[in-house]
Coordinates of C-alpha atoms in Angstrom, one line a residue:
M30 CA 45.2 -39.5 -3.8
T31 CA 42.1 -38.0 -5.3
A32 CA 39.0 -40.3 -5.6
R33 CA 35.3 -39.7 -6.3
A34 CA 32.7 -42.5 -6.1
V35 CA 29.2 -42.1 -7.5
L36 CA 26.0 -43.8 -6.5
A37 CA 22.6 -43.1 -8.0
T38 CA 19.2 -44.8 -8.0
A39 CA 16.3 -45.0 -10.4
P40 CA 12.7 -46.3 -10.2
G41 CA 12.4 -49.9 -11.4
P42 CA 9.5 -52.3 -12.3
G43 CA 6.9 -52.8 -9.6
G44 CA 8.1 -49.8 -7.6
R45 CA 11.4 -51.4 -6.8
T46 CA 14.6 -49.3 -6.6
V47 CA 17.3 -49.9 -9.2
L48 CA 20.9 -48.9 -8.8
A49 CA 21.4 -46.9 -12.0
T50 CA 25.0 -45.8 -11.2
M51 CA 27.5 -47.5 -8.9
S52 CA 30.9 -46.2 -9.7
S53 CA 33.7 -47.1 -7.2
A54 CA 36.9 -45.2 -6.7
P55 CA 39.4 -46.9 -4.3
P56 CA 39.6 -46.6 -1.4
I57 CA 35.8 -46.0 -1.7
T58 CA 34.4 -49.3 -3.1
L59 CA 30.7 -49.8 -3.4
R60 CA 29.1 -53.2 -3.0
R61 CA 25.4 -54.0 -3.7
T62 CA 24.1 -56.2 -0.9
G63 CA 20.3 -56.1 -1.6
P64 CA 17.6 -54.2 -3.3
G65 CA 18.4 -50.5 -2.7
Q66 CA 21.2 -51.4 -0.3
V67 CA 24.9 -50.6 -0.7
Y68 CA 27.8 -51.2 1.6
L69 CA 31.0 -49.1 1.5
V70 CA 34.1 -51.2 1.5
S71 CA 37.6 -49.7 2.0
T72 CA 39.9 -51.3 -0.5
A73 CA 43.0 -49.3 0.5
A74 CA 44.3 -47.6 3.6
G75 CA 42.9 -44.2 4.2
P76 CA 42.1 -41.5 4.2
L77 CA 45.8 -40.6 4.5
G78 CA 47.2 -37.1 4.8
G79 CA 46.8 -35.4 1.5
D80 CA 43.9 -37.5 0.2
D81 CA 40.9 -35.8 -1.2
L82 CA 38.0 -38.3 -1.3
A83 CA 34.4 -37.8 -2.3
L84 CA 31.1 -39.7 -2.5
D85 CA 28.2 -38.4 -4.6
I86 CA 24.7 -39.9 -3.9
D87 CA 21.6 -39.2 -6.0
V88 CA 18.4 -40.8 -4.8
A89 CA 15.8 -40.5 -7.5
P90 CA 12.2 -39.5 -6.8
G91 CA 10.2 -42.3 -5.2
T92 CA 13.2 -44.6 -4.6
V93 CA 14.8 -45.9 -1.4
L94 CA 18.5 -46.2 -0.6
D95 CA 20.3 -47.7 2.4
V96 CA 24.0 -47.0 2.6
R97 CA 26.2 -48.6 5.3
S98 CA 29.8 -49.7 5.7
V99 CA 31.6 -53.0 6.4
A100 CA 33.9 -51.5 9.0
S101 CA 35.1 -48.3 10.6
T102 CA 37.1 -45.7 8.7
L103 CA 40.6 -45.1 10.1
V104 CA 42.0 -41.7 9.3
L105 CA 45.8 -41.7 9.3
P106 CA 48.5 -39.1 9.1
G107 CA 50.4 -38.9 5.8
P108 CA 54.0 -37.7 6.1
G109 CA 56.4 -39.3 8.5
P110 CA 57.4 -37.9 11.9
G111 CA 58.9 -34.4 12.0
S112 CA 57.0 -33.0 9.0
A113 CA 53.9 -30.9 9.0
P114 CA 50.8 -33.0 8.6
E115 CA 48.9 -32.7 5.4
E116 CA 45.1 -32.4 5.6
S117 CA 42.9 -35.2 4.3
S118 CA 39.3 -34.7 3.3
M119 CA 36.1 -36.7 2.8
T120 CA 33.1 -35.0 1.2
V121 CA 29.7 -36.6 0.9
T122 CA 27.1 -34.9 -1.3
A123 CA 23.6 -36.3 -1.4
R124 CA 20.5 -35.3 -3.2
V125 CA 17.2 -36.9 -2.2
G126 CA 14.3 -36.5 -4.6
A127 CA 10.5 -36.1 -4.1
G128 CA 9.1 -39.0 -2.1
A129 CA 12.5 -40.7 -1.8
S130 CA 14.1 -42.0 1.3
L131 CA 17.8 -42.3 2.2
R132 CA 19.4 -44.0 5.2
F133 CA 23.1 -43.3 5.6
A134 CA 24.6 -45.1 8.6
P135 CA 28.3 -46.1 8.1
E136 CA 30.5 -47.4 10.9
P137 CA 32.4 -44.8 13.0
T138 CA 35.3 -42.7 11.8
V139 CA 38.4 -43.1 14.0
L140 CA 40.9 -40.2 14.2
A141 CA 44.3 -41.7 14.6
A142 CA 46.9 -39.6 16.5
G143 CA 48.6 -37.1 14.2
C144 CA 46.0 -37.0 11.5
L145 CA 44.5 -33.7 10.2
H146 CA 41.1 -34.4 8.6
R147 CA 38.2 -32.5 7.2
M148 CA 34.7 -34.1 6.9
T149 CA 32.0 -32.3 4.9
V150 CA 28.4 -33.4 4.3
R151 CA 26.1 -31.5 1.8
L152 CA 22.6 -32.8 1.9
E153 CA 19.7 -31.5 -0.4
L154 CA 16.2 -32.8 0.3
A155 CA 13.0 -32.4 -1.7
P156 CA 10.1 -31.1 0.5
D157 CA 8.7 -34.6 1.0
A158 CA 11.9 -36.5 1.0
R159 CA 13.0 -38.5 4.1
V160 CA 16.5 -39.0 5.5
F161 CA 18.1 -40.9 8.4
W162 CA 21.8 -39.8 8.6
R163 CA 24.1 -41.0 11.3
E164 CA 27.6 -39.8 11.9
E165 CA 30.0 -41.2 14.6
I166 CA 33.5 -40.0 15.4
V167 CA 36.0 -41.7 17.7
F168 CA 38.8 -39.7 19.3
G169 CA 41.8 -41.9 18.5
R170 CA 42.6 -45.6 18.7
Y171 CA 42.7 -47.3 22.1
G172 CA 45.2 -45.6 24.4
E173 CA 46.3 -42.9 22.0
A174 CA 45.4 -39.2 21.6
S175 CA 43.0 -38.0 19.0
G176 CA 43.9 -36.6 15.7
R177 CA 42.4 -33.3 14.6
C178 CA 39.2 -33.1 12.6
R179 CA 36.8 -30.4 11.5
S180 CA 33.4 -31.7 10.6
R181 CA 30.8 -29.6 8.7
F182 CA 27.2 -30.6 8.0
D183 CA 24.9 -28.5 5.7
A184 CA 21.4 -29.7 5.0
V185 CA 18.7 -28.0 2.9
A186 CA 15.1 -29.2 2.7
G187 CA 12.7 -27.8 0.1
G188 CA 15.3 -25.1 -0.7
L189 CA 15.4 -23.8 2.9
P190 CA 18.2 -24.4 5.4
L191 CA 17.5 -27.3 7.8
L192 CA 20.8 -27.8 9.6
R193 CA 24.1 -26.0 9.7
Q194 CA 26.5 -27.6 12.1
E195 CA 30.3 -27.5 12.5
F196 CA 32.6 -28.8 15.2
T197 CA 36.3 -29.4 15.8
V198 CA 37.9 -32.5 17.4
G199 CA 41.5 -32.8 18.5
D200 CA 42.2 -29.3 19.9
P201 CA 43.1 -29.9 23.6
A202 CA 41.8 -26.5 24.6
I203 CA 38.4 -27.4 23.3
D204 CA 38.1 -31.1 23.8
A205 CA 38.7 -31.0 27.6
S206 CA 36.2 -28.3 28.2
P207 CA 33.2 -29.5 30.3
A208 CA 31.1 -27.3 28.0
V209 CA 32.2 -29.4 24.9
Y210 CA 33.4 -33.0 25.2
G211 CA 34.5 -33.3 28.8
D212 CA 36.0 -36.8 29.3
A213 CA 34.1 -38.3 26.3
R214 CA 36.1 -40.1 23.7
C215 CA 33.4 -40.3 21.0
V216 CA 30.8 -37.9 19.6
G217 CA 27.9 -38.7 17.3
S218 CA 24.7 -37.3 15.8
T219 CA 21.8 -38.5 13.7
L220 CA 19.6 -36.3 11.5
I221 CA 16.1 -37.6 11.1
A222 CA 14.2 -35.5 8.6
G223 CA 11.0 -35.6 6.6
P224 CA 7.5 -34.3 6.4
P225 CA 5.2 -34.6 9.4
G226 CA 4.1 -38.2 10.0
A227 CA 7.0 -39.6 8.0
A228 CA 8.5 -41.6 10.8
A229 CA 7.0 -44.8 9.4
G230 CA 9.4 -44.4 6.5
H231 CA 12.5 -44.5 8.7
P232 CA 14.1 -47.6 10.0
Q233 CA 13.2 -48.4 13.6
T234 CA 15.5 -49.4 16.4
P235 CA 14.5 -51.3 19.5
R236 CA 12.8 -49.0 22.0
T237 CA 14.7 -48.6 25.2
G238 CA 13.2 -45.5 26.6
G239 CA 15.0 -43.5 29.3
G240 CA 14.3 -40.1 27.9
R241 CA 13.1 -37.0 29.7
T242 CA 10.8 -34.7 27.7
S243 CA 10.9 -30.9 27.9
D244 CA 7.5 -29.4 26.9
S245 CA 6.2 -25.9 26.4
L246 CA 3.0 -24.2 25.3
S247 CA 2.9 -22.4 22.0
A248 CA 1.2 -19.0 21.6
G249 CA -2.1 -20.8 20.7
G250 CA -2.0 -22.9 23.8
R251 CA -0.9 -26.1 22.0
R252 CA 1.7 -28.2 23.9
T253 CA 4.8 -28.7 21.8
R254 CA 7.7 -31.0 22.4
E255 CA 10.9 -29.1 22.5
A256 CA 13.5 -31.7 23.5
I257 CA 14.0 -35.2 24.8
L258 CA 17.0 -35.5 27.2
G259 CA 18.6 -38.8 28.1
D260 CA 21.8 -40.1 29.7
G261 CA 24.5 -38.7 27.5
W262 CA 22.2 -37.9 24.6
A263 CA 19.6 -35.3 23.5
A264 CA 17.0 -35.2 20.7
L265 CA 16.3 -31.6 19.6
P266 CA 13.6 -30.7 17.1
L267 CA 14.8 -28.4 14.3
A268 CA 13.0 -25.3 13.0
G269 CA 12.3 -27.3 9.8
P270 CA 11.0 -30.8 9.3
G271 CA 13.6 -32.7 11.3
I272 CA 15.1 -33.8 14.6
L273 CA 18.8 -33.9 15.5
V274 CA 19.9 -36.6 18.0
S275 CA 23.4 -35.9 19.6
A276 CA 25.4 -38.0 21.9
L277 CA 28.7 -38.3 23.8
A278 CA 30.3 -41.4 25.3
L279 CA 33.5 -42.9 26.6
D280 CA 33.6 -45.6 23.9
A281 CA 32.0 -46.4 20.5
A282 CA 29.7 -49.2 21.8
E283 CA 28.1 -46.9 24.3
L284 CA 27.9 -44.1 21.8
R285 CA 25.9 -46.4 19.4
R286 CA 23.6 -47.4 22.3
R287 CA 22.9 -43.8 23.2
L288 CA 22.3 -42.7 19.7
E289 CA 19.9 -45.6 19.2
R290 CA 18.0 -44.6 22.3
G291 CA 17.7 -41.1 21.1
E292 CA 16.7 -42.2 17.6
T293 CA 13.9 -44.4 19.0
E294 CA 12.5 -41.6 21.0
A295 CA 12.8 -39.2 18.1
L296 CA 11.0 -41.6 15.7
S297 CA 8.1 -41.9 18.3
L298 CA 7.3 -38.1 18.1

């Protein structure tokens, strides 16, 4: 199956955000749930092996968009037992215009045993755009091994690279390494990006604290915050206008809690 859904905003009367384009393509179905808010609803099984799915998002200058999902995404193998698995893919491309804000926080992606999946995110931000982008991956359903997945994230802000990240899940030689996932069953990350002082434009989560800050002195003697480290999570400032929160956990609930702790700390910087 090949499917491409499209979502675009436009400025409306009184500074409100209007959903100018909302084109669903099952299994990716878009549902408007409020001003500038859309939920992703899966109206068919998938991704399945061989599926090529895509979601294009265009956030117009000065508008605000909040994208979430009703439930987790379960990635399943396609062909039956004994045949080589076909790769499925999900590509999300988002452009965020000047002064615009995008929150993208769907429920986790679950890699069922036997699947072969590729996740790609391409994010293009205007210099003063803001983004909150959360991604969570669960290594298999309860009691089963993880499928295989390669995840790639490319973000550009103001024409300059902001984040280039790629990792693989489901390779036993990599997953079990204490330098990679150890005994974790879930991995997640949140990119919080925007101009200095833009934290007020991002959604807040309840502050739980628990982070340890690593500080250093710049060449001019100014104290700069390099990282915030917590139990199973870390918030790392990027070279550009952004912070990356990363976390590992044994289950999806704990992964979400750890990410939220890191997000809260990052938004307080």
